[in-house]
Tab-separated table of N, CA and C in Angstrom:
chain	number	residue	atom	x	y	z
A	1	UNK	N	-4.407	-22.975	4.198
A	1	UNK	CA	-4.254	-21.656	4.807
A	1	UNK	C	-2.760	-21.232	4.735
A	2	UNK	N	-2.572	-19.945	4.526
A	2	UNK	CA	-1.216	-19.446	4.540
A	2	UNK	C	-0.866	-18.985	5.955
A	3	UNK	N	0.389	-19.160	6.269
A	3	UNK	CA	0.827	-18.723	7.612
A	3	UNK	C	1.943	-17.723	7.463
A	4	UNK	N	2.175	-16.985	8.536
A	4	UNK	CA	3.278	-16.045	8.599
A	4	UNK	C	4.283	-16.674	9.492
A	5	UNK	N	5.517	-16.741	8.998
A	5	UNK	CA	6.587	-17.397	9.819
A	5	UNK	C	6.966	-16.482	10.987
A	6	UNK	N	7.751	-17.054	11.898
A	6	UNK	CA	8.192	-16.276	13.049
A	6	UNK	C	9.350	-15.345	12.752
A	7	UNK	N	9.724	-15.213	11.507
A	7	UNK	CA	10.772	-14.287	11.140
A	7	UNK	C	10.220	-12.881	11.120
A	8	UNK	N	11.089	-11.895	11.010
A	8	UNK	CA	10.656	-10.514	11.052
A	8	UNK	C	10.208	-9.975	9.691
A	9	UNK	N	10.371	-10.787	8.623
A	9	UNK	CA	9.997	-10.316	7.295
A	9	UNK	C	8.499	-10.383	7.147
A	10	UNK	N	7.869	-9.260	6.863
A	10	UNK	CA	6.395	-9.227	6.661
A	10	UNK	C	5.994	-9.782	5.304
A	11	UNK	N	4.765	-10.235	5.252
A	11	UNK	CA	4.176	-10.693	3.984
A	11	UNK	C	3.358	-9.564	3.381
A	12	UNK	N	3.558	-9.278	2.147
A	12	UNK	CA	2.854	-8.161	1.523
A	12	UNK	C	1.649	-8.708	0.752
A	13	UNK	N	0.469	-8.065	0.954
A	13	UNK	CA	-0.733	-8.414	0.219
A	13	UNK	C	-1.111	-7.129	-0.517
A	14	UNK	N	-1.196	-7.204	-1.824
A	14	UNK	CA	-1.535	-6.066	-2.646
A	14	UNK	C	-2.392	-6.490	-3.820
A	15	UNK	N	-2.988	-5.470	-4.454
A	15	UNK	CA	-3.856	-5.699	-5.575
A	15	UNK	C	-3.007	-5.908	-6.842
A	16	UNK	N	-3.059	-7.059	-7.430
A	16	UNK	CA	-2.262	-7.352	-8.627
A	16	UNK	C	-2.633	-6.474	-9.800
A	17	UNK	N	-3.924	-6.245	-10.114
A	17	UNK	CA	-4.223	-5.376	-11.299
A	17	UNK	C	-3.651	-3.961	-11.152
A	18	UNK	N	-3.614	-3.401	-9.968
A	18	UNK	CA	-3.042	-2.060	-9.876
A	18	UNK	C	-1.551	-2.092	-10.053
A	19	UNK	N	-0.906	-3.138	-9.632
A	19	UNK	CA	0.553	-3.267	-9.837
A	19	UNK	C	0.836	-3.420	-11.370
A	20	UNK	N	0.068	-4.176	-12.056
A	20	UNK	CA	0.266	-4.316	-13.494
A	20	UNK	C	0.019	-3.016	-14.193
A	21	UNK	N	-1.036	-2.316	-13.805
A	21	UNK	CA	-1.348	-1.016	-14.371
A	21	UNK	C	-0.189	-0.013	-14.123
A	22	UNK	N	0.375	-0.017	-12.929
A	22	UNK	CA	1.463	0.856	-12.625
A	22	UNK	C	2.704	0.554	-13.465
A	23	UNK	N	3.016	-0.713	-13.703
A	23	UNK	CA	4.157	-1.085	-14.552
A	23	UNK	C	3.940	-0.630	-15.981
A	24	UNK	N	2.747	-0.831	-16.496
A	24	UNK	CA	2.445	-0.374	-17.867
A	24	UNK	C	2.573	1.139	-17.987
A	25	UNK	N	2.076	1.862	-17.027
A	25	UNK	CA	2.122	3.307	-17.054
A	25	UNK	C	3.566	3.806	-16.923
A	26	UNK	N	4.399	3.142	-16.074
A	26	UNK	CA	5.787	3.517	-15.961
A	26	UNK	C	6.530	3.270	-17.247
A	27	UNK	N	6.252	2.195	-17.916
A	27	UNK	CA	6.876	1.876	-19.231
A	27	UNK	C	6.504	2.974	-20.185
A	28	UNK	N	5.249	3.366	-20.234
A	28	UNK	CA	4.788	4.453	-21.117
A	28	UNK	C	5.509	5.781	-20.798
A	29	UNK	N	5.570	6.151	-19.471
A	29	UNK	CA	6.293	7.362	-19.043
A	29	UNK	C	7.746	7.295	-19.399
A	30	UNK	N	8.349	6.123	-19.207
A	30	UNK	CA	9.787	5.938	-19.538
A	30	UNK	C	10.068	6.070	-21.016
A	31	UNK	N	9.156	5.516	-21.839
A	31	UNK	CA	9.347	5.632	-23.296
A	31	UNK	C	9.195	7.081	-23.740
A	32	UNK	N	8.217	7.769	-23.201
A	32	UNK	CA	8.080	9.196	-23.536
A	32	UNK	C	9.244	9.997	-23.073
A	33	UNK	N	9.771	9.724	-21.887
A	33	UNK	CA	10.891	10.443	-21.353
A	33	UNK	C	12.142	10.211	-22.206
A	34	UNK	N	12.363	8.933	-22.569
A	34	UNK	CA	13.528	8.591	-23.399
A	34	UNK	C	13.423	9.276	-24.740
A	35	UNK	N	12.234	9.245	-25.364
A	35	UNK	CA	12.040	9.908	-26.662
A	35	UNK	C	12.300	11.419	-26.491
A	36	UNK	N	11.835	11.987	-25.415
A	36	UNK	CA	12.022	13.412	-25.178
A	36	UNK	C	13.525	13.734	-25.016
A	37	UNK	N	14.229	12.934	-24.273
A	37	UNK	CA	15.662	13.174	-24.073
A	37	UNK	C	16.494	12.984	-25.366
A	38	UNK	N	16.097	12.017	-26.194
A	38	UNK	CA	16.845	11.752	-27.414
A	38	UNK	C	16.528	12.729	-28.554
A	39	UNK	N	15.298	13.183	-28.654
A	39	UNK	CA	14.918	14.039	-29.778
A	39	UNK	C	14.504	15.461	-29.412
A	40	UNK	N	14.349	15.760	-28.164
A	40	UNK	CA	13.841	17.057	-27.789
A	40	UNK	C	14.943	18.073	-27.664
A	41	UNK	N	14.481	19.329	-27.652
A	41	UNK	CA	15.389	20.459	-27.376
A	41	UNK	C	15.504	20.666	-25.873
A	42	UNK	N	16.399	21.464	-25.440
A	42	UNK	CA	16.574	21.767	-24.023
A	42	UNK	C	15.292	22.384	-23.469
A	43	UNK	N	14.683	23.274	-24.253
A	43	UNK	CA	13.409	23.927	-23.823
A	43	UNK	C	12.271	22.941	-23.686
A	44	UNK	N	12.156	22.012	-24.619
A	44	UNK	CA	11.061	21.044	-24.529
A	44	UNK	C	11.302	20.052	-23.380
A	45	UNK	N	12.558	19.670	-23.171
A	45	UNK	CA	12.849	18.774	-22.051
A	45	UNK	C	12.496	19.458	-20.745
A	46	UNK	N	12.873	20.736	-20.564
A	46	UNK	CA	12.565	21.454	-19.361
A	46	UNK	C	11.047	21.616	-19.163
A	47	UNK	N	10.332	21.737	-20.272
A	47	UNK	CA	8.878	21.916	-20.214
A	47	UNK	C	8.095	20.669	-19.895
A	48	UNK	N	8.547	19.503	-20.380
A	48	UNK	CA	7.764	18.284	-20.230
A	48	UNK	C	8.318	17.246	-19.256
A	49	UNK	N	9.628	17.136	-19.124
A	49	UNK	CA	10.172	16.104	-18.277
A	49	UNK	C	9.737	16.173	-16.816
A	50	UNK	N	9.635	17.361	-16.213
A	50	UNK	CA	9.148	17.413	-14.827
A	50	UNK	C	7.732	16.860	-14.678
A	51	UNK	N	6.888	17.075	-15.694
A	51	UNK	CA	5.551	16.564	-15.610
A	51	UNK	C	5.522	15.039	-15.754
A	52	UNK	N	6.383	14.478	-16.578
A	52	UNK	CA	6.460	13.011	-16.706
A	52	UNK	C	6.958	12.442	-15.374
A	53	UNK	N	7.917	13.088	-14.735
A	53	UNK	CA	8.386	12.593	-13.436
A	53	UNK	C	7.291	12.686	-12.392
A	54	UNK	N	6.537	13.775	-12.407
A	54	UNK	CA	5.456	13.945	-11.443
A	54	UNK	C	4.362	12.907	-11.681
A	55	UNK	N	4.061	12.571	-12.910
A	55	UNK	CA	3.100	11.546	-13.226
A	55	UNK	C	3.591	10.159	-12.733
A	56	UNK	N	4.895	9.897	-12.974
A	56	UNK	CA	5.443	8.616	-12.506
A	56	UNK	C	5.393	8.491	-10.984
A	57	UNK	N	5.665	9.612	-10.281
A	57	UNK	CA	5.560	9.592	-8.831
A	57	UNK	C	4.105	9.393	-8.391
A	58	UNK	N	3.149	10.036	-9.093
A	58	UNK	CA	1.727	9.891	-8.782
A	58	UNK	C	1.292	8.419	-8.959
A	59	UNK	N	1.808	7.777	-9.978
A	59	UNK	CA	1.487	6.371	-10.202
A	59	UNK	C	2.004	5.520	-9.028
A	60	UNK	N	3.223	5.839	-8.579
A	60	UNK	CA	3.770	5.125	-7.417
A	60	UNK	C	2.883	5.331	-6.210
A	61	UNK	N	2.525	6.594	-5.929
A	61	UNK	CA	1.725	6.893	-4.730
A	61	UNK	C	0.313	6.292	-4.768
A	62	UNK	N	-0.293	6.324	-5.945
A	62	UNK	CA	-1.687	5.868	-6.075
A	62	UNK	C	-1.821	4.386	-6.293
A	63	UNK	N	-0.939	3.790	-7.087
A	63	UNK	CA	-1.141	2.401	-7.483
A	63	UNK	C	-0.153	1.424	-6.873
A	64	UNK	N	1.105	1.815	-6.649
A	64	UNK	CA	2.104	0.858	-6.207
A	64	UNK	C	2.251	0.843	-4.685
A	65	UNK	N	2.272	1.993	-4.031
A	65	UNK	CA	2.542	2.074	-2.607
A	65	UNK	C	1.455	1.435	-1.711
A	66	UNK	N	0.186	1.625	-1.949
A	66	UNK	CA	-0.824	1.030	-1.048
A	66	UNK	C	-0.769	-0.479	-1.017
A	67	UNK	N	-0.635	-1.030	0.174
A	67	UNK	CA	-0.613	-2.471	0.372
A	67	UNK	C	-0.852	-2.794	1.811
A	68	UNK	N	-0.922	-4.073	2.127
A	68	UNK	CA	-1.108	-4.510	3.481
A	68	UNK	C	0.055	-5.418	3.821
A	69	UNK	N	0.790	-5.088	4.886
A	69	UNK	CA	1.919	-5.897	5.319
A	69	UNK	C	1.493	-6.691	6.579
A	70	UNK	N	1.603	-7.997	6.474
A	70	UNK	CA	1.194	-8.846	7.596
A	70	UNK	C	2.457	-9.339	8.272
A	71	UNK	N	2.573	-9.003	9.555
A	71	UNK	CA	3.723	-9.410	10.378
A	71	UNK	C	3.284	-10.468	11.379
A	72	UNK	N	4.203	-10.981	12.091
A	72	UNK	CA	3.955	-12.021	13.089
A	72	UNK	C	3.094	-11.461	14.244
A	73	UNK	N	3.226	-10.150	14.543
A	73	UNK	CA	2.538	-9.619	15.701
A	73	UNK	C	1.456	-8.564	15.347
A	74	UNK	N	1.261	-8.302	14.031
A	74	UNK	CA	0.281	-7.330	13.680
A	74	UNK	C	0.298	-7.014	12.178
A	75	UNK	N	-0.304	-5.869	11.828
A	75	UNK	CA	-0.426	-5.440	10.464
A	75	UNK	C	0.133	-4.034	10.301
A	76	UNK	N	0.592	-3.749	9.068
A	76	UNK	CA	0.885	-2.421	8.672
A	76	UNK	C	0.061	-2.111	7.467
A	77	UNK	N	-0.801	-1.169	7.562
A	77	UNK	CA	-1.673	-0.780	6.457
A	77	UNK	C	-1.033	0.432	5.809
A	78	UNK	N	-0.569	0.273	4.600
A	78	UNK	CA	0.093	1.332	3.864
A	78	UNK	C	-0.901	1.914	2.851
A	79	UNK	N	-1.373	3.130	3.108
A	79	UNK	CA	-2.233	3.830	2.178
A	79	UNK	C	-1.414	4.865	1.417
A	80	UNK	N	-2.078	5.728	0.676
A	80	UNK	CA	-1.385	6.656	-0.190
A	80	UNK	C	-0.416	7.584	0.575
A	81	UNK	N	-0.927	8.181	1.672
A	81	UNK	CA	-0.058	9.159	2.372
A	81	UNK	C	0.199	8.759	3.814
A	82	UNK	N	-0.389	7.695	4.327
A	82	UNK	CA	-0.227	7.322	5.714
A	82	UNK	C	0.033	5.829	5.880
A	83	UNK	N	0.735	5.542	6.957
A	83	UNK	CA	1.014	4.157	7.347
A	83	UNK	C	0.336	3.947	8.737
A	84	UNK	N	-0.369	2.854	8.870
A	84	UNK	CA	-1.046	2.520	10.164
A	84	UNK	C	-0.479	1.223	10.658
A	85	UNK	N	0.121	1.249	11.832
A	85	UNK	CA	0.645	0.038	12.486
A	85	UNK	C	-0.387	-0.462	13.482
A	86	UNK	N	-0.946	-1.631	13.239
A	86	UNK	CA	-2.002	-2.189	14.052
A	86	UNK	C	-1.518	-3.516	14.678
A	87	UNK	N	-1.228	-3.538	15.978
A	87	UNK	CA	-0.958	-4.796	16.613
A	87	UNK	C	-2.212	-5.653	16.693
A	88	UNK	N	-2.045	-6.959	16.648
A	88	UNK	CA	-3.218	-7.850	16.711
A	88	UNK	C	-4.016	-7.668	18.009
A	89	UNK	N	-3.365	-7.211	19.052
A	89	UNK	CA	-4.069	-7.010	20.318
A	89	UNK	C	-5.049	-5.829	20.216
A	90	UNK	N	-4.894	-4.977	19.234
A	90	UNK	CA	-5.763	-3.813	19.064
A	90	UNK	C	-6.769	-4.010	17.907
A	91	UNK	N	-6.722	-5.157	17.269
A	91	UNK	CA	-7.618	-5.480	16.154
A	91	UNK	C	-8.903	-6.069	16.652
A	92	UNK	N	-10.024	-5.526	16.258
A	92	UNK	CA	-11.339	-6.003	16.707
A	92	UNK	C	-11.970	-6.861	15.646
A	93	UNK	N	-11.988	-6.385	14.376
A	93	UNK	CA	-12.608	-7.146	13.306
A	93	UNK	C	-11.984	-6.815	11.967
A	94	UNK	N	-12.130	-7.687	11.049
A	94	UNK	CA	-11.635	-7.555	9.671
A	94	UNK	C	-12.848	-7.614	8.773
A	95	UNK	N	-13.021	-6.643	7.864
A	95	UNK	CA	-14.105	-6.602	6.930
A	95	UNK	C	-13.542	-6.703	5.504
A	96	UNK	N	-13.898	-7.745	4.797
A	96	UNK	CA	-13.479	-7.909	3.446
A	96	UNK	C	-14.684	-7.999	2.607
A	97	UNK	N	-15.028	-6.871	1.924
A	97	UNK	CA	-16.072	-6.828	0.938
A	97	UNK	C	-15.446	-6.351	-0.338
A	98	UNK	N	-16.034	-5.345	-1.003
A	98	UNK	CA	-15.366	-4.814	-2.189
A	98	UNK	C	-14.044	-4.158	-1.839
A	99	UNK	N	-13.934	-3.643	-0.662
A	99	UNK	CA	-12.677	-3.149	-0.151
A	99	UNK	C	-12.422	-3.787	1.221
A	100	UNK	N	-11.243	-3.600	1.777
A	100	UNK	CA	-10.836	-4.187	3.021
A	100	UNK	C	-10.707	-3.092	4.086
A	101	UNK	N	-11.291	-3.315	5.217
A	101	UNK	CA	-11.126	-2.355	6.316
A	101	UNK	C	-10.950	-3.147	7.622
A	102	UNK	N	-10.329	-2.482	8.568
A	102	UNK	CA	-10.022	-3.106	9.861
A	102	UNK	C	-10.657	-2.258	10.977
A	103	UNK	N	-11.447	-2.880	11.814
A	103	UNK	CA	-11.983	-2.204	12.976
A	103	UNK	C	-10.960	-2.431	14.105
A	104	UNK	N	-10.459	-1.297	14.642
A	104	UNK	CA	-9.440	-1.343	15.644
A	104	UNK	C	-9.953	-0.569	16.864
A	105	UNK	N	-9.181	-0.596	17.939
A	105	UNK	CA	-9.553	0.196	19.092
A	105	UNK	C	-9.475	1.680	18.803
A	106	UNK	N	-8.729	2.099	17.790
A	106	UNK	CA	-8.590	3.486	17.392
A	106	UNK	C	-9.618	3.892	16.310
A	107	UNK	N	-10.489	2.995	15.892
A	107	UNK	CA	-11.468	3.310	14.858
A	107	UNK	C	-11.254	2.398	13.618
A	108	UNK	N	-12.054	2.648	12.576
A	108	UNK	CA	-11.964	1.845	11.374
A	108	UNK	C	-10.895	2.420	10.456
A	109	UNK	N	-10.013	1.547	9.926
A	109	UNK	CA	-8.942	1.928	9.045
A	109	UNK	C	-9.132	1.167	7.727
A	110	UNK	N	-9.373	1.863	6.635
A	110	UNK	CA	-9.463	1.136	5.348
A	110	UNK	C	-8.078	0.841	4.796
A	111	UNK	N	-7.963	-0.244	4.044
A	111	UNK	CA	-6.721	-0.577	3.331
A	111	UNK	C	-6.967	-0.361	1.850
A	112	UNK	N	-6.328	0.619	1.271
A	112	UNK	CA	-6.583	0.971	-0.108
A	112	UNK	C	-5.911	0.014	-1.071
A	113	UNK	N	-4.925	-0.765	-0.609
A	113	UNK	CA	-4.168	-1.583	-1.505
A	113	UNK	C	-4.416	-3.076	-1.392
A	114	UNK	N	-5.065	-3.527	-0.369
A	114	UNK	CA	-5.336	-4.964	-0.171
A	114	UNK	C	-6.502	-5.362	-1.040
A	115	UNK	N	-6.416	-6.492	-1.759
A	115	UNK	CA	-7.499	-6.888	-2.604
A	115	UNK	C	-8.731	-7.325	-1.817
A	116	UNK	N	-9.899	-6.878	-2.200
A	116	UNK	CA	-11.150	-7.232	-1.578
A	116	UNK	C	-11.734	-8.484	-2.206
A	117	UNK	N	-12.987	-8.716	-1.915
A	117	UNK	CA	-13.654	-9.888	-2.474
A	117	UNK	C	-14.217	-9.657	-3.850
A	118	UNK	N	-14.280	-8.441	-4.300
A	118	UNK	CA	-14.884	-8.117	-5.570
A	118	UNK	C	-16.370	-7.921	-5.444
A	119	UNK	N	-17.002	-7.530	-6.524
A	119	UNK	CA	-18.436	-7.223	-6.492
A	119	UNK	C	-19.270	-8.461	-6.184
A	120	UNK	N	-18.824	-9.620	-6.628
A	120	UNK	CA	-19.603	-10.831	-6.464
A	120	UNK	C	-18.998	-11.778	-5.433
A	121	UNK	N	-18.025	-11.324	-4.635
A	121	UNK	CA	-17.399	-12.175	-3.635
A	121	UNK	C	-16.206	-12.865	-4.244
A	122	UNK	N	-15.671	-13.902	-3.599
A	122	UNK	CA	-14.541	-14.648	-4.117
A	122	UNK	C	-14.859	-15.238	-5.484
A	123	UNK	N	-13.824	-15.464	-6.280
A	123	UNK	CA	-14.066	-16.051	-7.606
A	123	UNK	C	-14.668	-17.416	-7.485
A	124	UNK	N	-15.610	-17.715	-8.394
A	124	UNK	CA	-16.293	-18.995	-8.374
A	124	UNK	C	-15.330	-20.140	-8.559
A	125	UNK	N	-14.286	-19.959	-9.358
A	125	UNK	CA	-13.299	-20.982	-9.596
A	125	UNK	C	-12.549	-21.398	-8.293
A	126	UNK	N	-12.602	-20.565	-7.289
A	126	UNK	CA	-11.908	-20.898	-6.039
A	126	UNK	C	-12.612	-22.007	-5.288
A	127	UNK	N	-13.821	-22.329	-5.694
A	127	UNK	CA	-14.545	-23.433	-5.063
A	127	UNK	C	-15.499	-22.941	-3.979
A	128	UNK	N	-16.390	-23.850	-3.553
A	128	UNK	CA	-17.350	-23.445	-2.539
A	128	UNK	C	-16.675	-23.173	-1.188
A	129	UNK	N	-17.163	-22.216	-0.498
A	129	UNK	CA	-16.626	-21.899	0.834
A	129	UNK	C	-15.305	-21.155	0.728
A	130	UNK	N	-14.889	-20.668	-0.412
A	130	UNK	CA	-13.643	-19.955	-0.573
A	130	UNK	C	-13.761	-18.596	0.096
A	131	UNK	N	-12.654	-18.166	0.675
A	131	UNK	CA	-12.648	-16.812	1.289
A	131	UNK	C	-11.584	-16.007	0.539
A	132	UNK	N	-11.736	-14.696	0.535
A	132	UNK	CA	-10.795	-13.839	-0.198
A	132	UNK	C	-9.350	-14.043	0.337
A	133	UNK	N	-8.415	-13.836	-0.546
A	133	UNK	CA	-6.977	-13.994	-0.205
A	133	UNK	C	-6.576	-13.131	0.975
A	134	UNK	N	-7.029	-11.897	1.037
A	134	UNK	CA	-6.664	-11.017	2.122
A	134	UNK	C	-7.189	-11.556	3.444
A	135	UNK	N	-8.410	-11.999	3.460
A	135	UNK	CA	-9.001	-12.514	4.668
A	135	UNK	C	-8.275	-13.782	5.153
A	136	UNK	N	-7.941	-14.636	4.225
A	136	UNK	CA	-7.246	-15.892	4.605
A	136	UNK	C	-5.864	-15.560	5.207
A	137	UNK	N	-5.125	-14.654	4.615
A	137	UNK	CA	-3.784	-14.313	5.090
A	137	UNK	C	-3.833	-13.629	6.454
A	138	UNK	N	-4.735	-12.677	6.625
A	138	UNK	CA	-4.845	-11.973	7.921
A	138	UNK	C	-5.354	-12.936	8.965
A	139	UNK	N	-6.323	-13.760	8.684
A	139	UNK	CA	-6.916	-14.654	9.646
A	139	UNK	C	-5.887	-15.647	10.089
A	140	UNK	N	-5.062	-16.177	9.200
A	140	UNK	CA	-4.019	-17.136	9.586
A	140	UNK	C	-2.994	-16.515	10.523
A	141	UNK	N	-2.571	-15.290	10.237
A	141	UNK	CA	-1.611	-14.609	11.127
A	141	UNK	C	-2.246	-14.251	12.451
A	142	UNK	N	-3.495	-13.792	12.427
A	142	UNK	CA	-4.174	-13.473	13.669
A	142	UNK	C	-4.345	-14.694	14.528
A	143	UNK	N	-4.756	-15.832	13.953
A	143	UNK	CA	-4.924	-17.075	14.721
A	143	UNK	C	-3.587	-17.528	15.279
A	144	UNK	N	-2.490	-17.436	14.482
A	144	UNK	CA	-1.198	-17.801	15.004
A	144	UNK	C	-0.769	-16.938	16.188
A	145	UNK	N	-1.071	-15.664	16.107
A	145	UNK	CA	-0.754	-14.728	17.177
A	145	UNK	C	-1.552	-15.100	18.433
A	146	UNK	N	-2.855	-15.402	18.278
A	146	UNK	CA	-3.692	-15.719	19.421
A	146	UNK	C	-3.287	-17.055	20.075
A	147	UNK	N	-2.756	-17.987	19.270
A	147	UNK	CA	-2.410	-19.294	19.812
A	147	UNK	C	-0.974	-19.394	20.333
A	148	UNK	N	-0.224	-18.336	20.295
A	148	UNK	CA	1.155	-18.404	20.795
A	148	UNK	C	1.164	-18.486	22.282
A	149	UNK	N	2.207	-19.127	22.913
A	149	UNK	CA	2.279	-19.208	24.339
A	149	UNK	C	2.377	-17.827	24.985
A	150	UNK	N	1.895	-17.715	26.222
A	150	UNK	CA	1.915	-16.453	26.938
A	150	UNK	C	3.304	-15.880	27.077
A	151	UNK	N	4.303	-16.743	27.169
A	151	UNK	CA	5.685	-16.288	27.364
A	151	UNK	C	6.237	-15.517	26.153
A	152	UNK	N	5.629	-15.720	24.962
A	152	UNK	CA	6.102	-15.038	23.785
A	152	UNK	C	5.386	-13.727	23.498
A	153	UNK	N	4.363	-13.397	24.270
A	153	UNK	CA	3.628	-12.188	24.014
A	153	UNK	C	4.459	-10.975	24.374
A	154	UNK	N	4.266	-9.910	23.644
A	154	UNK	CA	4.997	-8.658	23.874
A	154	UNK	C	4.183	-7.686	24.692
A	155	UNK	N	4.768	-6.625	25.206
A	155	UNK	CA	3.994	-5.632	25.946
A	155	UNK	C	2.943	-5.023	25.084
A	156	UNK	N	1.882	-4.542	25.703
A	156	UNK	CA	0.748	-3.923	25.002
A	156	UNK	C	1.192	-2.706	24.210
A	157	UNK	N	0.821	-2.679	22.894
A	157	UNK	CA	1.088	-1.589	22.054
A	157	UNK	C	-0.236	-0.983	21.578
A	158	UNK	N	-0.193	0.215	21.072
A	158	UNK	CA	-1.407	0.880	20.570
A	158	UNK	C	-1.293	1.025	19.034
A	159	UNK	N	-2.402	1.388	18.438
A	159	UNK	CA	-2.430	1.646	16.996
A	159	UNK	C	-1.687	2.928	16.750
A	160	UNK	N	-0.765	2.917	15.779
A	160	UNK	CA	0.016	4.109	15.490
A	160	UNK	C	-0.154	4.446	14.006
A	161	UNK	N	-0.439	5.730	13.754
A	161	UNK	CA	-0.607	6.224	12.402
A	161	UNK	C	0.474	7.307	12.136
A	162	UNK	N	1.181	7.161	11.064
A	162	UNK	CA	2.250	8.083	10.680
A	162	UNK	C	2.067	8.541	9.248
A	163	UNK	N	2.450	9.784	8.974
A	163	UNK	CA	2.449	10.284	7.576
A	163	UNK	C	3.695	9.733	6.893
A	164	UNK	N	3.559	9.474	5.602
A	164	UNK	CA	4.724	9.021	4.791
A	164	UNK	C	5.451	10.257	4.294
A	165	UNK	N	6.381	10.724	5.083
A	165	UNK	CA	7.079	11.988	4.821
A	165	UNK	C	7.948	11.891	3.546
A	166	UNK	N	8.764	10.888	3.315
A	166	UNK	CA	9.564	10.869	2.085
A	166	UNK	C	8.769	10.997	0.806
A	167	UNK	N	7.691	10.271	0.696
A	167	UNK	CA	6.841	10.351	-0.494
A	167	UNK	C	6.210	11.719	-0.685
A	168	UNK	N	5.798	12.283	0.445
A	168	UNK	CA	5.253	13.647	0.406
A	168	UNK	C	6.237	14.695	-0.001
A	169	UNK	N	7.510	14.563	0.497
A	169	UNK	CA	8.562	15.511	0.142
A	169	UNK	C	8.898	15.422	-1.324
A	170	UNK	N	9.019	14.172	-1.831
A	170	UNK	CA	9.285	14.018	-3.251
A	170	UNK	C	8.168	14.600	-4.118
A	171	UNK	N	6.890	14.353	-3.728
A	171	UNK	CA	5.779	14.892	-4.432
A	171	UNK	C	5.771	16.437	-4.472
A	172	UNK	N	6.096	17.043	-3.366
A	172	UNK	CA	6.112	18.516	-3.291
A	172	UNK	C	7.271	19.040	-4.143
A	173	UNK	N	8.417	18.407	-4.051
A	173	UNK	CA	9.559	18.893	-4.878
A	173	UNK	C	9.298	18.750	-6.360
A	174	UNK	N	8.657	17.651	-6.783
A	174	UNK	CA	8.323	17.478	-8.173
A	174	UNK	C	7.236	18.502	-8.598
A	175	UNK	N	6.272	18.778	-7.728
A	175	UNK	CA	5.278	19.779	-8.096
A	175	UNK	C	5.923	21.152	-8.213
A	176	UNK	N	6.840	21.511	-7.350
A	176	UNK	CA	7.569	22.801	-7.451
A	176	UNK	C	8.341	22.815	-8.766
A	177	UNK	N	8.966	21.751	-9.130
A	177	UNK	CA	9.700	21.659	-10.368
A	177	UNK	C	8.796	21.843	-11.555
A	178	UNK	N	7.589	21.250	-11.511
A	178	UNK	CA	6.611	21.391	-12.571
A	178	UNK	C	6.136	22.847	-12.686
A	179	UNK	N	5.872	23.469	-11.564
A	179	UNK	CA	5.460	24.881	-11.590
A	179	UNK	C	6.563	25.783	-12.126
A	180	UNK	N	7.813	25.468	-11.734
A	180	UNK	CA	8.967	26.271	-12.237
A	180	UNK	C	9.068	26.105	-13.761
A	181	UNK	N	8.810	24.899	-14.283
A	181	UNK	CA	8.900	24.743	-15.714
A	181	UNK	C	7.774	25.496	-16.444
A	182	UNK	N	6.672	25.603	-15.833
A	182	UNK	CA	5.541	26.333	-16.465
A	182	UNK	C	5.780	27.857	-16.438
A	183	UNK	N	6.334	28.333	-15.317
A	183	UNK	CA	6.475	29.751	-15.118
A	183	UNK	C	7.756	30.323	-15.816
A	184	UNK	N	8.609	29.466	-16.286
A	184	UNK	CA	9.833	29.993	-16.936
A	184	UNK	C	9.724	30.050	-18.458
């Protein structure tokens, strides 16, 4: 079983295939951008470069950003546009099937970036009784939190959900830039 240390650095759990796909797509966008900058005219650069930047940002928002951060005292579920901070005291259940979701006192929160069990459950090569990576990591941290001495517990916190403002602002600015390139 994996454990989370008592340090403040969270452990990130993310889907490896989406990360690989994001890197390949960024390499493709970068190669197209470099080719455009080296061989294109000012008009063609203005017409196409904003769209390549917007696509690269979309790849970040859809494939790279979603993940699950496991801390000593709870979880941070990072989805495309929102971050959910879930203390273990507010966590009711963990569901790991094809996707991962958390039942909390504030309702069910899906994790778009944490790897699930897949269509057929954990990989057969993992051996009998194997549990998905996400479930093992969260369960180990949750058990460590439950077993800590009472003197180390923190005051009661609630589930907090926040919009990811920087990513949204960048997306809106790139979209405005794309529209300006089309309209000019």
